[in-house]
Amino acid sequence: MTWTTLLTTSTRWQAELMQQLLASHDIPTKIIDLGVKSYLGAGTPAALQVRLQDKWTALLLLSPPEDEQET
């Protein structure tokens, strides 16, 4: 199975939140820690990875909605 990094975050909790959203749509994910665990609540950088075949679906789910254009 081939995994690709979808995004990197400055704190692990951000990656976990996005992981929960993707899990609700049955998209498998994994989180990779990118640094040493920090103290005093500074957070740990992390990367969220998805399977290669789920990349575009995950990007669409995590993207902000488009603004409605006035006509």
Tab-separated table of N, CA and C in Angstrom:
chain	number	residue	atom	x	y	z
A	1	MET	N	0.842	-1.164	0.000
A	1	MET	CA	0.000	0.000	0.000
A	1	MET	C	0.897	1.240	0.000
A	2	THR	N	0.608	2.173	-0.904
A	2	THR	CA	1.399	3.397	-1.015
A	2	THR	C	0.686	4.539	-0.294
A	3	TRP	N	1.427	5.208	0.584
A	3	TRP	CA	0.901	6.340	1.339
A	3	TRP	C	1.553	7.618	0.839
A	4	THR	N	0.804	8.714	0.891
A	4	THR	CA	1.328	10.018	0.514
A	4	THR	C	0.985	11.029	1.604
A	5	THR	N	1.874	11.987	1.809
A	5	THR	CA	1.626	13.015	2.817
A	5	THR	C	0.640	14.026	2.268
A	6	LEU	N	-0.453	14.182	2.965
A	6	LEU	CA	-1.489	15.106	2.547
A	6	LEU	C	-1.182	16.511	3.048
A	7	LEU	N	-0.739	16.609	4.290
A	7	LEU	CA	-0.393	17.905	4.857
A	7	LEU	C	0.464	17.727	6.096
A	8	THR	N	1.131	18.793	6.475
A	8	THR	CA	1.884	18.816	7.725
A	8	THR	C	1.300	19.911	8.605
A	9	THR	N	1.319	19.680	9.903
A	9	THR	CA	0.774	20.648	10.849
A	9	THR	C	1.802	20.944	11.922
A	10	SER	N	1.604	22.055	12.590
A	10	SER	CA	2.538	22.423	13.649
A	10	SER	C	2.230	21.717	14.966
A	11	THR	N	1.023	21.174	15.085
A	11	THR	CA	0.660	20.428	16.299
A	11	THR	C	-0.063	19.138	15.921
A	12	ARG	N	0.157	18.135	16.709
A	12	ARG	CA	-0.432	16.818	16.437
A	12	ARG	C	-1.951	16.842	16.509
A	13	TRP	N	-2.514	17.658	17.399
A	13	TRP	CA	-3.968	17.656	17.558
A	13	TRP	C	-4.662	18.106	16.274
A	14	GLN	N	-4.037	18.979	15.487
A	14	GLN	CA	-4.631	19.390	14.216
A	14	GLN	C	-4.717	18.191	13.263
A	15	ALA	N	-3.649	17.410	13.215
A	15	ALA	CA	-3.643	16.222	12.363
A	15	ALA	C	-4.682	15.206	12.844
A	16	GLU	N	-4.838	15.060	14.160
A	16	GLU	CA	-5.821	14.122	14.704
A	16	GLU	C	-7.247	14.561	14.381
A	17	LEU	N	-7.505	15.863	14.390
A	17	LEU	CA	-8.827	16.367	14.039
A	17	LEU	C	-9.156	16.047	12.581
A	18	MET	N	-8.201	16.286	11.700
A	18	MET	CA	-8.413	15.982	10.285
A	18	MET	C	-8.528	14.475	10.053
A	19	GLN	N	-7.797	13.705	10.843
A	19	GLN	CA	-7.874	12.246	10.750
A	19	GLN	C	-9.286	11.773	11.100
A	20	GLN	N	-9.891	12.363	12.124
A	20	GLN	CA	-11.253	11.993	12.510
A	20	GLN	C	-12.253	12.335	11.416
A	21	LEU	N	-12.077	13.481	10.785
A	21	LEU	CA	-12.973	13.869	9.694
A	21	LEU	C	-12.884	12.884	8.537
A	22	LEU	N	-11.666	12.519	8.159
A	22	LEU	CA	-11.497	11.568	7.057
A	22	LEU	C	-11.987	10.176	7.441
A	23	ALA	N	-11.816	9.790	8.689
A	23	ALA	CA	-12.298	8.479	9.144
A	23	ALA	C	-13.814	8.396	9.060
A	24	SER	N	-14.494	9.519	9.256
A	24	SER	CA	-15.955	9.509	9.156
A	24	SER	C	-16.423	9.256	7.722
A	25	HIS	N	-15.511	9.412	6.762
A	25	HIS	CA	-15.804	9.123	5.355
A	25	HIS	C	-15.097	7.844	4.892
A	26	ASP	N	-14.668	7.030	5.840
A	26	ASP	CA	-14.019	5.737	5.569
A	26	ASP	C	-12.740	5.872	4.745
A	27	ILE	N	-11.975	6.915	5.008
A	27	ILE	CA	-10.679	7.088	4.350
A	27	ILE	C	-9.592	6.766	5.375
A	28	PRO	N	-8.810	5.704	5.140
A	28	PRO	CA	-7.760	5.344	6.095
A	28	PRO	C	-6.646	6.394	6.099
A	29	THR	N	-6.137	6.679	7.281
A	29	THR	CA	-5.065	7.664	7.443
A	29	THR	C	-4.054	7.157	8.458
A	30	LYS	N	-2.915	7.819	8.478
A	30	LYS	CA	-1.955	7.598	9.560
A	30	LYS	C	-1.247	8.916	9.826
A	31	ILE	N	-0.809	9.079	11.075
A	31	ILE	CA	-0.130	10.297	11.495
A	31	ILE	C	1.319	9.960	11.802
A	32	ILE	N	2.210	10.762	11.253
A	32	ILE	CA	3.643	10.592	11.475
A	32	ILE	C	4.149	11.781	12.296
A	33	ASP	N	4.778	11.509	13.436
A	33	ASP	CA	5.382	12.578	14.230
A	33	ASP	C	6.648	13.058	13.528
A	34	LEU	N	6.801	14.376	13.431
A	34	LEU	CA	7.945	14.959	12.734
A	34	LEU	C	8.992	15.558	13.660
A	35	GLY	N	8.769	15.478	14.927
A	35	GLY	CA	9.728	16.082	15.836
A	35	GLY	C	9.694	15.426	17.198
A	36	VAL	N	10.459	15.980	18.083
A	36	VAL	CA	10.538	15.491	19.457
A	36	VAL	C	9.345	16.025	20.223
A	37	LYS	N	8.783	15.194	21.076
A	37	LYS	CA	7.675	15.649	21.914
A	37	LYS	C	8.135	16.853	22.717
A	38	SER	N	7.328	17.897	22.693
A	38	SER	CA	7.709	19.106	23.403
A	38	SER	C	6.948	19.213	24.714
A	39	TYR	N	7.381	20.125	25.514
A	39	TYR	CA	6.767	20.340	26.810
A	39	TYR	C	6.115	21.718	26.841
A	40	LEU	N	5.371	21.999	27.872
A	40	LEU	CA	4.703	23.272	28.087
A	40	LEU	C	3.657	23.580	27.028
A	41	GLY	N	3.060	22.545	26.443
A	41	GLY	CA	1.954	22.730	25.520
A	41	GLY	C	2.306	23.285	24.164
A	42	ALA	N	3.564	23.250	23.773
A	42	ALA	CA	3.972	23.811	22.489
A	42	ALA	C	3.534	22.939	21.315
A	43	GLY	N	3.279	21.666	21.541
A	43	GLY	CA	2.826	20.781	20.473
A	43	GLY	C	3.963	20.101	19.750
A	44	THR	N	3.607	19.121	18.954
A	44	THR	CA	4.566	18.339	18.180
A	44	THR	C	4.189	18.421	16.714
A	45	PRO	N	5.117	18.782	15.830
A	45	PRO	CA	4.793	18.780	14.400
A	45	PRO	C	4.441	17.367	13.933
A	46	ALA	N	3.472	17.283	13.025
A	46	ALA	CA	3.018	15.980	12.547
A	46	ALA	C	2.617	16.075	11.080
A	47	ALA	N	2.617	14.918	10.413
A	47	ALA	CA	2.174	14.828	9.023
A	47	ALA	C	1.011	13.858	8.958
A	48	LEU	N	0.007	14.206	8.176
A	48	LEU	CA	-1.140	13.345	7.960
A	48	LEU	C	-0.973	12.677	6.606
A	49	GLN	N	-1.033	11.352	6.597
A	49	GLN	CA	-0.866	10.607	5.357
A	49	GLN	C	-2.135	9.833	5.020
A	50	VAL	N	-2.401	9.733	3.719
A	50	VAL	CA	-3.518	8.949	3.209
A	50	VAL	C	-3.002	8.035	2.111
A	51	ARG	N	-3.818	7.030	1.780
A	51	ARG	CA	-3.433	6.167	0.664
A	51	ARG	C	-3.453	6.986	-0.621
A	52	LEU	N	-2.589	6.628	-1.539
A	52	LEU	CA	-2.452	7.376	-2.783
A	52	LEU	C	-3.783	7.483	-3.527
A	53	GLN	N	-4.568	6.405	-3.557
A	53	GLN	CA	-5.827	6.434	-4.293
A	53	GLN	C	-6.898	7.294	-3.615
A	54	ASP	N	-6.706	7.658	-2.341
A	54	ASP	CA	-7.674	8.497	-1.626
A	54	ASP	C	-7.251	9.962	-1.552
A	55	LYS	N	-6.129	10.309	-2.151
A	55	LYS	CA	-5.566	11.649	-2.004
A	55	LYS	C	-6.535	12.752	-2.433
A	56	TRP	N	-7.099	12.661	-3.625
A	56	TRP	CA	-7.932	13.752	-4.140
A	56	TRP	C	-9.257	13.851	-3.387
A	57	THR	N	-9.816	12.740	-2.992
A	57	THR	CA	-11.041	12.774	-2.192
A	57	THR	C	-10.777	13.452	-0.859
A	58	ALA	N	-9.657	13.106	-0.222
A	58	ALA	CA	-9.302	13.713	1.061
A	58	ALA	C	-9.054	15.208	0.915
A	59	LEU	N	-8.373	15.615	-0.142
A	59	LEU	CA	-8.130	17.046	-0.363
A	59	LEU	C	-9.441	17.809	-0.540
A	60	LEU	N	-10.376	17.223	-1.257
A	60	LEU	CA	-11.676	17.883	-1.428
A	60	LEU	C	-12.431	17.992	-0.108
A	61	LEU	N	-12.378	16.949	0.707
A	61	LEU	CA	-13.069	16.973	2.002
A	61	LEU	C	-12.462	17.996	2.961
A	62	LEU	N	-11.156	18.197	2.892
A	62	LEU	CA	-10.481	19.103	3.822
A	62	LEU	C	-10.370	20.536	3.297
A	63	SER	N	-10.730	20.758	2.059
A	63	SER	CA	-10.600	22.100	1.490
A	63	SER	C	-11.755	22.993	1.971
A	64	PRO	N	-11.505	24.292	2.068
A	64	PRO	CA	-12.580	25.193	2.468
A	64	PRO	C	-13.624	25.310	1.358
A	65	PRO	N	-14.877	25.557	1.721
A	65	PRO	CA	-15.906	25.688	0.681
A	65	PRO	C	-15.656	26.919	-0.173
A	66	GLU	N	-16.033	26.825	-1.425
A	66	GLU	CA	-15.873	27.963	-2.325
A	66	GLU	C	-16.915	29.009	-1.990
A	67	ASP	N	-16.538	30.269	-2.113
A	67	ASP	CA	-17.498	31.351	-1.891
A	67	ASP	C	-18.479	31.402	-3.050
A	68	GLU	N	-19.726	31.681	-2.716
A	68	GLU	CA	-20.719	31.812	-3.767
A	68	GLU	C	-20.499	33.141	-4.484
A	69	GLN	N	-20.462	33.098	-5.777
A	69	GLN	CA	-20.271	34.313	-6.538
A	69	GLN	C	-21.622	34.947	-6.835
A	70	GLU	N	-21.667	36.254	-6.678
A	70	GLU	CA	-22.902	36.979	-6.985
A	70	GLU	C	-22.986	37.207	-8.486
A	71	THR	N	-24.176	37.015	-9.024
A	71	THR	CA	-24.350	37.225	-10.458
A	71	THR	C	-25.234	38.392	-10.751
